[in-house]
Short mmCIF file of C-alpha atoms in Angstrom, two decimals:
data_model
loop_
_atom_site.label_atom_id
_atom_site.label_comp_id
_atom_site.label_asym_id
_atom_site.label_seq_id
_atom_site.Cartn_x
_atom_site.Cartn_y
_atom_site.Cartn_z
CA MET A 3 86.28 88.51 93.75
CA SER A 4 85.56 89.34 89.81
CA LEU A 5 87.56 88.14 87.01
CA THR A 6 88.10 91.57 85.86
CA GLU A 7 90.62 92.23 88.86
CA PHE A 8 92.86 89.23 87.90
CA SER A 9 94.50 91.53 85.40
CA ALA A 10 96.24 93.00 88.61
CA TYR A 11 98.32 90.11 89.21
CA TRP A 12 100.60 90.80 86.20
CA THR A 13 102.46 93.77 88.01
CA GLU A 14 101.98 93.53 91.70
CA GLN A 15 105.81 93.76 91.67
CA PRO A 16 106.23 97.18 89.45
CA SER A 17 110.03 97.20 90.08
CA ILE A 18 110.60 93.58 88.34
CA PHE A 19 107.83 94.95 85.72
CA VAL A 20 110.13 97.69 84.74
CA ALA A 21 113.51 96.43 85.50
CA PRO A 22 114.17 95.26 81.40
CA ALA A 23 113.82 98.90 80.50
CA ALA A 24 116.86 99.76 82.45
CA GLU A 25 118.97 96.69 80.68
CA LYS A 26 121.08 98.18 77.67
CA ASP A 27 121.88 94.23 76.66
CA PRO A 28 119.18 92.72 74.54
CA GLN A 29 119.95 89.27 75.86
CA LYS A 30 119.56 90.21 79.49
CA ARG A 31 116.72 92.30 78.60
CA ALA A 32 114.74 89.47 77.30
CA MET A 33 115.98 87.56 80.37
CA LEU A 34 114.44 89.96 82.57
CA VAL A 35 111.14 89.97 80.75
CA LEU A 36 111.18 86.13 81.42
CA LYS A 37 112.01 86.44 84.71
CA TRP A 38 109.07 89.01 85.10
CA PHE A 39 106.91 86.64 83.49
CA LEU A 40 107.81 83.77 85.92
CA THR A 41 107.18 85.96 88.97
CA THR A 42 103.52 86.82 88.13
CA LEU A 43 102.64 83.13 88.15
CA LYS A 44 102.35 82.34 92.00
CA GLN A 45 100.17 85.68 92.22
CA SER A 46 97.94 84.74 89.26
CA TYR A 47 97.36 81.07 90.04
CA ALA A 48 98.10 80.49 94.09
CA THR A 49 97.58 83.69 95.89
CA ARG A 50 93.86 83.00 96.19
CA ASN A 51 94.26 79.48 97.42
CA GLU A 52 96.85 80.72 100.13
CA LYS A 53 94.67 83.51 101.25
CA LEU A 54 91.17 81.50 101.24
CA GLY A 55 92.41 78.06 101.99
CA SER A 56 91.66 76.66 98.97
CA GLU A 57 90.88 77.62 95.13
CA LYS A 58 87.62 79.67 95.12
CA LYS A 59 85.52 80.09 91.70
CA PRO A 60 85.74 83.64 90.83
CA LEU A 61 82.49 85.97 89.91
CA ASN A 62 81.97 85.84 86.13
CA PRO A 63 82.08 89.55 85.05
CA PHE A 64 79.27 91.45 83.29
CA LEU A 65 79.78 92.94 79.78
CA GLY A 66 81.38 96.47 80.31
CA GLU A 67 82.44 95.52 83.85
CA LEU A 68 85.75 97.71 84.76
CA PHE A 69 88.25 97.41 87.26
CA LEU A 70 90.79 100.69 87.69
CA GLY A 71 93.86 100.76 90.02
CA LYS A 72 97.50 102.07 90.65
CA TRP A 73 100.71 101.03 92.09
CA GLU A 74 102.81 103.64 94.08
CA ASP A 75 106.19 102.80 95.04
CA GLU A 76 110.19 103.27 94.09
CA ALA A 77 109.15 102.29 90.43
CA GLY A 78 107.03 105.35 90.51
CA THR A 79 103.42 105.19 89.22
CA THR A 80 102.22 101.79 87.45
CA GLN A 81 98.41 102.32 86.36
CA LEU A 82 95.97 99.49 85.21
CA VAL A 83 92.74 99.33 82.91
CA SER A 84 90.91 96.16 82.89
CA GLU A 85 87.53 95.82 81.16
CA GLN A 86 85.40 92.81 80.55
CA VAL A 87 84.65 93.11 76.48
CA SER A 88 82.68 90.04 75.75
CA HIS A 89 80.47 88.10 77.90
CA HIS A 90 79.99 85.10 75.40
CA PRO A 91 82.47 84.12 75.59
CA PRO A 92 83.96 85.75 78.38
CA VAL A 93 86.78 87.75 77.46
CA THR A 94 88.72 90.30 79.78
CA ALA A 95 91.04 93.00 78.55
CA TYR A 96 93.75 94.85 80.01
CA SER A 97 96.35 97.61 79.49
CA ILE A 98 98.87 98.43 82.16
CA TRP A 99 101.71 100.99 81.95
CA ASN A 100 104.47 102.78 83.82
CA SER A 101 105.20 106.15 82.00
CA LYS A 102 108.00 106.68 83.95
CA HIS A 103 109.95 103.73 82.64
CA GLY A 104 108.39 103.54 79.27
CA VAL A 105 106.89 99.84 79.97
CA ARG A 106 103.52 98.94 78.60
CA LEU A 107 101.46 95.79 78.79
CA GLN A 108 98.28 94.96 77.16
CA GLY A 109 96.46 91.80 76.50
CA TYR A 110 93.22 89.99 76.63
CA ASN A 111 91.95 86.47 77.44
CA ALA A 112 89.63 83.79 77.94
CA GLN A 113 88.86 80.73 79.42
CA LYS A 114 87.43 77.36 78.58
CA ALA A 115 86.71 74.94 81.06
CA SER A 116 86.18 71.16 80.88
CA PHE A 117 85.33 68.47 83.19
CA SER A 118 86.78 64.67 83.56
CA ARG A 119 88.50 63.40 86.42
CA THR A 120 89.28 66.96 87.39
CA ILE A 121 88.76 70.41 85.96
CA THR A 122 90.76 71.66 83.08
CA VAL A 123 91.08 75.19 81.88
CA LYS A 124 92.38 76.25 78.27
CA GLN A 125 93.42 80.02 78.38
CA ILE A 126 93.15 81.78 75.31
CA GLY A 127 94.59 85.10 74.27
CA HIS A 128 98.22 86.63 74.51
CA GLY A 129 99.93 89.68 76.01
CA LEU A 130 102.14 92.21 74.65
CA LEU A 131 104.81 94.03 76.40
CA HIS A 132 106.46 96.76 74.99
CA ILE A 133 109.55 98.77 75.96
CA ASP A 134 109.75 102.34 74.70
CA ALA A 135 113.42 103.07 75.14
CA TYR A 136 114.46 100.33 72.61
CA ASP A 137 110.95 100.41 70.82
CA GLU A 138 111.11 96.19 71.53
CA ASP A 139 108.20 94.10 71.82
CA TYR A 140 107.43 90.70 73.66
CA VAL A 141 104.30 88.44 72.81
CA PHE A 142 103.70 85.66 75.27
CA THR A 143 101.36 83.00 75.27
CA ILE A 144 99.20 82.04 78.43
CA PRO A 145 99.31 78.62 80.12
CA ALA A 146 96.71 76.09 80.35
CA LEU A 147 95.87 74.74 83.86
CA HIS A 148 93.84 72.05 85.83
CA ILE A 149 92.60 71.91 89.38
CA GLU A 150 94.52 69.30 91.36
CA GLY A 151 93.50 67.97 94.93
CA LEU A 152 89.71 67.76 94.12
CA ILE A 153 89.54 64.12 95.96
CA THR A 154 91.40 65.55 99.00
CA GLY A 155 89.37 68.61 99.22
CA SER A 156 92.23 70.83 99.03
CA PRO A 157 92.15 72.19 95.53
CA TYR A 158 94.78 74.05 94.10
CA VAL A 159 96.14 74.86 90.50
CA GLU A 160 98.66 73.34 88.52
CA LEU A 161 99.88 74.63 85.05
CA ASN A 162 100.09 72.84 81.94
CA LYS A 163 102.26 72.24 79.06
CA SER A 164 104.09 75.12 77.66
CA THR A 165 103.99 78.93 77.46
CA TYR A 166 106.21 81.36 75.27
CA ILE A 167 107.42 84.64 74.95
CA VAL A 168 109.11 85.88 71.40
CA SER A 169 110.68 89.00 71.39
CA SER A 170 110.97 91.42 68.30
CA SER A 171 115.01 91.34 69.38
CA GLY A 172 115.10 88.01 68.32
CA TYR A 173 114.90 85.88 71.24
CA THR A 174 112.45 83.20 72.58
CA SER A 175 111.79 81.99 75.95
CA LYS A 176 109.78 78.62 76.52
CA VAL A 177 108.59 77.66 79.81
CA ASP A 178 107.65 73.72 80.71
CA TYR A 179 105.47 73.30 83.11
CA SER A 180 105.34 69.92 85.23
CA GLY A 181 103.58 69.13 88.53
CA LYS A 182 103.74 66.58 91.54
CA GLY A 183 103.43 63.07 90.24
CA TRP A 184 102.22 60.22 91.89
CA LEU A 185 105.65 58.78 93.23
CA SER A 186 107.91 61.95 93.03
CA GLY A 187 108.53 65.49 91.90
CA LYS A 188 107.30 68.98 93.63
CA LYS A 189 103.99 70.83 92.54
CA ASN A 190 104.35 73.91 90.67
CA THR A 191 107.37 72.71 89.31
CA PHE A 192 108.76 74.17 85.67
CA THR A 193 112.01 74.38 83.44
CA ALA A 194 112.50 77.37 81.19
CA THR A 195 115.02 78.08 78.21
CA MET A 196 115.88 81.08 76.40
CA TYR A 197 117.29 80.94 73.11
CA PRO A 198 117.88 83.03 69.65
CA THR A 199 114.50 82.88 67.92
CA GLY A 200 114.44 79.59 65.65
CA LYS A 201 117.66 77.94 67.43
CA GLU A 202 116.18 76.11 70.57
CA LYS A 203 119.23 74.18 70.95
CA ASP A 204 121.32 77.09 71.40
CA VAL A 205 120.40 77.93 74.99
CA ILE A 206 121.23 81.07 76.46
CA TYR A 207 119.58 81.03 79.79
CA THR A 208 117.75 78.02 81.59
CA VAL A 209 115.67 78.71 84.50
CA GLU A 210 114.50 75.99 87.37
CA GLY A 211 112.45 76.01 89.97
CA GLN A 212 108.91 76.17 91.46
CA TRP A 213 106.88 78.98 90.50
CA THR A 214 105.11 79.03 94.09
CA ASP A 215 108.38 78.92 95.81
CA GLN A 216 111.86 79.79 94.16
CA PHE A 217 113.83 79.45 91.04
CA VAL A 218 117.18 80.15 89.91
CA ILE A 219 118.48 81.57 86.40
CA LYS A 220 121.74 80.24 84.76
CA ASP A 221 123.58 81.28 81.87
CA ALA A 222 124.97 78.96 79.34
CA HIS A 223 128.31 78.21 81.69
CA LYS A 224 125.82 77.10 84.34
CA LYS A 225 126.45 79.97 86.57
CA VAL A 226 123.79 81.33 88.64
CA VAL A 227 122.98 84.77 87.23
CA ASP A 228 119.91 85.76 89.07
CA SER A 229 117.16 84.08 91.51
CA TYR A 230 113.84 84.76 92.90
CA ASN A 231 111.92 83.77 96.04
CA ALA A 232 108.36 84.01 95.67
CA LYS A 233 107.43 83.85 99.32
CA ASN A 234 109.99 86.64 100.64
CA SER A 235 109.50 88.97 97.56
CA PRO A 236 107.61 91.90 98.67
CA LYS A 237 104.27 92.82 96.95
CA THR A 238 103.24 96.63 96.21
CA THR A 239 99.37 96.91 97.23
CA LEU A 240 96.96 97.98 94.50
CA GLN A 241 95.43 101.44 95.29
CA VAL A 242 91.77 101.73 94.28
CA ALA A 243 89.39 104.47 94.70
CA PRO A 244 86.68 104.13 97.69
CA ILE A 245 83.55 102.22 96.69
CA GLU A 246 81.38 105.45 97.00
CA GLU A 247 83.77 107.36 94.48
CA GLN A 248 83.91 104.69 91.62
CA ASP A 249 81.73 104.41 88.52
CA PRO A 250 78.93 102.25 88.89
CA LEU A 251 80.54 99.67 86.06
CA GLU A 252 83.59 99.61 88.53
CA SER A 253 83.85 95.48 89.96
CA ARG A 254 83.93 96.36 93.68
CA ARG A 255 80.89 98.88 93.57
CA ALA A 256 78.71 96.72 91.30
CA TRP A 257 79.49 93.37 93.01
CA SER A 258 79.70 95.24 96.79
CA LYS A 259 76.53 93.64 97.89
CA VAL A 260 76.85 90.24 96.69
CA ALA A 261 80.66 90.55 98.24
CA LYS A 262 79.23 91.43 101.51
CA ALA A 263 76.34 88.42 101.35
CA ILE A 264 79.36 86.00 100.50
CA GLN A 265 81.36 87.32 103.33
CA LYS A 266 78.49 86.70 105.85
CA GLY A 267 77.95 83.39 104.36
CA ASP A 268 74.16 84.55 103.34
CA MET A 269 73.60 82.63 100.37
CA ASP A 270 69.94 83.62 99.74
CA THR A 271 70.89 87.18 99.74
CA THR A 272 73.78 86.21 97.70
CA ALA A 273 71.59 84.71 94.91
CA TYR A 274 69.18 87.39 95.04
CA GLU A 275 71.86 90.18 94.48
CA LYS A 276 73.50 88.32 91.72
CA SER A 277 70.09 87.92 90.10
CA ILE A 278 69.65 91.72 89.79
CA ILE A 279 72.93 92.13 88.03
CA GLU A 280 72.24 89.18 85.92
CA ASN A 281 68.78 90.29 84.87
CA SER A 282 69.67 93.94 84.33
CA GLN A 283 72.38 92.81 81.94
CA ARG A 284 70.04 90.49 80.14
CA GLU A 285 67.48 93.59 79.48
CA LEU A 286 70.33 95.88 78.16
CA ARG A 287 71.35 92.98 75.79
CA LYS A 288 67.55 92.67 74.53
CA LYS A 289 67.45 96.67 74.40
CA GLU A 290 70.82 96.65 72.02
CA ALA A 291 69.31 93.95 69.92
CA ALA A 292 66.20 95.77 69.04
CA GLU A 293 67.97 98.82 68.40
CA GLY A 294 70.47 96.98 66.15
CA ARG A 295 73.56 97.96 68.17
CA GLU A 296 75.96 96.47 70.97
CA TRP A 297 77.58 97.67 73.70
CA GLU A 298 80.37 100.10 73.33
CA ARG A 299 83.64 99.31 74.98
CA ARG A 300 84.84 101.85 77.45
CA PHE A 301 88.75 101.48 76.84
CA PHE A 302 89.09 98.65 74.11
CA THR A 303 88.30 98.36 70.35
CA ARG A 304 87.80 95.35 68.24
CA VAL A 305 89.96 95.05 65.17
CA ASP A 306 89.81 92.51 62.46
CA SER A 307 93.87 91.66 62.51
CA TRP A 308 97.10 92.34 64.36
CA PRO A 309 99.69 91.36 61.57
CA TYR A 310 102.60 92.35 63.89
CA VAL A 311 101.57 90.08 66.48
CA GLU A 312 100.76 87.54 64.22
CA LYS A 313 104.11 87.43 62.85
CA LEU A 314 105.82 87.08 66.41
CA LEU A 315 103.34 84.31 67.38
CA LYS A 316 104.44 82.17 63.90
CA GLU A 317 107.38 81.29 66.06
CA VAL A 318 104.98 79.47 68.78
CA PRO A 319 103.90 75.97 67.85
CA GLY A 320 100.31 75.76 67.37
CA ALA A 321 99.56 79.11 68.43
CA GLY A 322 97.57 81.77 66.60
CA ILE A 323 95.29 84.65 67.21
CA ASP A 324 92.09 82.64 67.67
CA ALA A 325 89.79 85.82 67.39
CA ASP A 326 87.02 83.41 66.43
CA LYS A 327 86.92 82.28 70.27
CA THR A 328 87.48 85.74 71.90
CA ASN A 329 84.87 87.38 69.87
CA GLY A 330 87.47 89.61 68.09
CA ILE A 331 91.04 90.80 68.72
CA TRP A 332 91.03 93.55 71.54
CA MET A 333 93.32 96.60 71.47
CA PHE A 334 93.59 99.51 73.92
CA ASP A 335 92.16 102.57 72.63
CA ARG A 336 93.96 105.72 73.80
CA GLU A 337 91.30 107.97 71.87
CA LYS A 338 88.71 106.17 74.03
CA ALA A 339 90.58 106.47 77.24
CA ARG A 340 91.34 110.18 76.52
CA GLY A 341 87.69 110.84 76.41
CA ALA A 342 86.46 108.65 78.91
CA GLY A 343 85.70 111.25 81.25
CA PRO A 344 85.44 111.22 85.18
CA PRO A 345 86.45 109.20 87.24
CA PHE A 346 88.69 108.04 84.79
CA SER A 347 90.36 111.84 84.27
CA ALA A 348 92.48 110.62 87.01
CA LEU A 349 94.54 108.40 84.58
CA SER A 350 97.86 109.45 83.16
CA GLU A 351 97.74 112.04 80.71
CA GLU A 352 101.34 111.27 79.59
CA MET A 353 100.15 107.69 78.70
CA MET A 354 97.31 108.91 77.00
CA GLN A 355 99.67 110.73 74.39
CA LYS A 356 101.43 107.37 73.59
CA PRO A 357 99.52 104.68 71.48
CA ILE A 358 99.86 101.31 72.93
#
């Protein structure tokens, strides 16, 4: 599985993703955005462990690699575009939208790993959720993580420190992660609070639980107003085109021979097929350098600044755009998407008419 596919974890439950758009109260709307964010964590950081028995290293995407798909359910059609916009450093950008409910998400992220007693990964980047009906934005940061269980041979992901969600409507959510200690506690534990931006002590909602299991949301009077069970909540299957109909740059087609070799446990063929892709990429980079140009991204454009997002991120301690660590600031480009051509013409025309 390639890292470009990880973008799909943001919306495997489209009904939760679009739910804020139906809420008229801004406080409750911000709470529903917080709930959505928390429901994505298990999908993003634990499902591979459960499916494969332990955390596996994903395939490193090549520059220009694409992953496209859509979800069809009671929420309507939710569509995904994910693209590897940088190889050094590796950066994945994504855009996800549901035109029926007017909810749109875009972002980009990179990972920087370090090794000591365990593997620690700092995630660099952020996401921006927009709700059309209220012209409202939510900027969120991405959690750092480390791998537990290396000594026991059963590795799993534990999230570190804190993440923030800052809204243009004046609310901030802070999520604090903690894990299982030597003597007590449960793995994947977190607490979260939502408060008026700049007034952290004036808590409106609190959330407690495990992001891989259950959590409850309480108001300022300690009354339970919502809950979620990650193990029982149904997921909508992502639909992707058959491999033979995919563009050569789409992940599952590009890596198909590698994937088959891995499934068979044939490491020699795996290494050989990977080398074909890697050597082809090196030759492309040499040709581009000789011609004084760089790879043209299919769906995203690098910009120098994003003042609106930077303004909201000022509310997050120590946070910033960090463009130097992601080879720039990456924004979804609707004009590029409009002119991408087959097989991308299947993308929503309604969405293409609206800037993200």
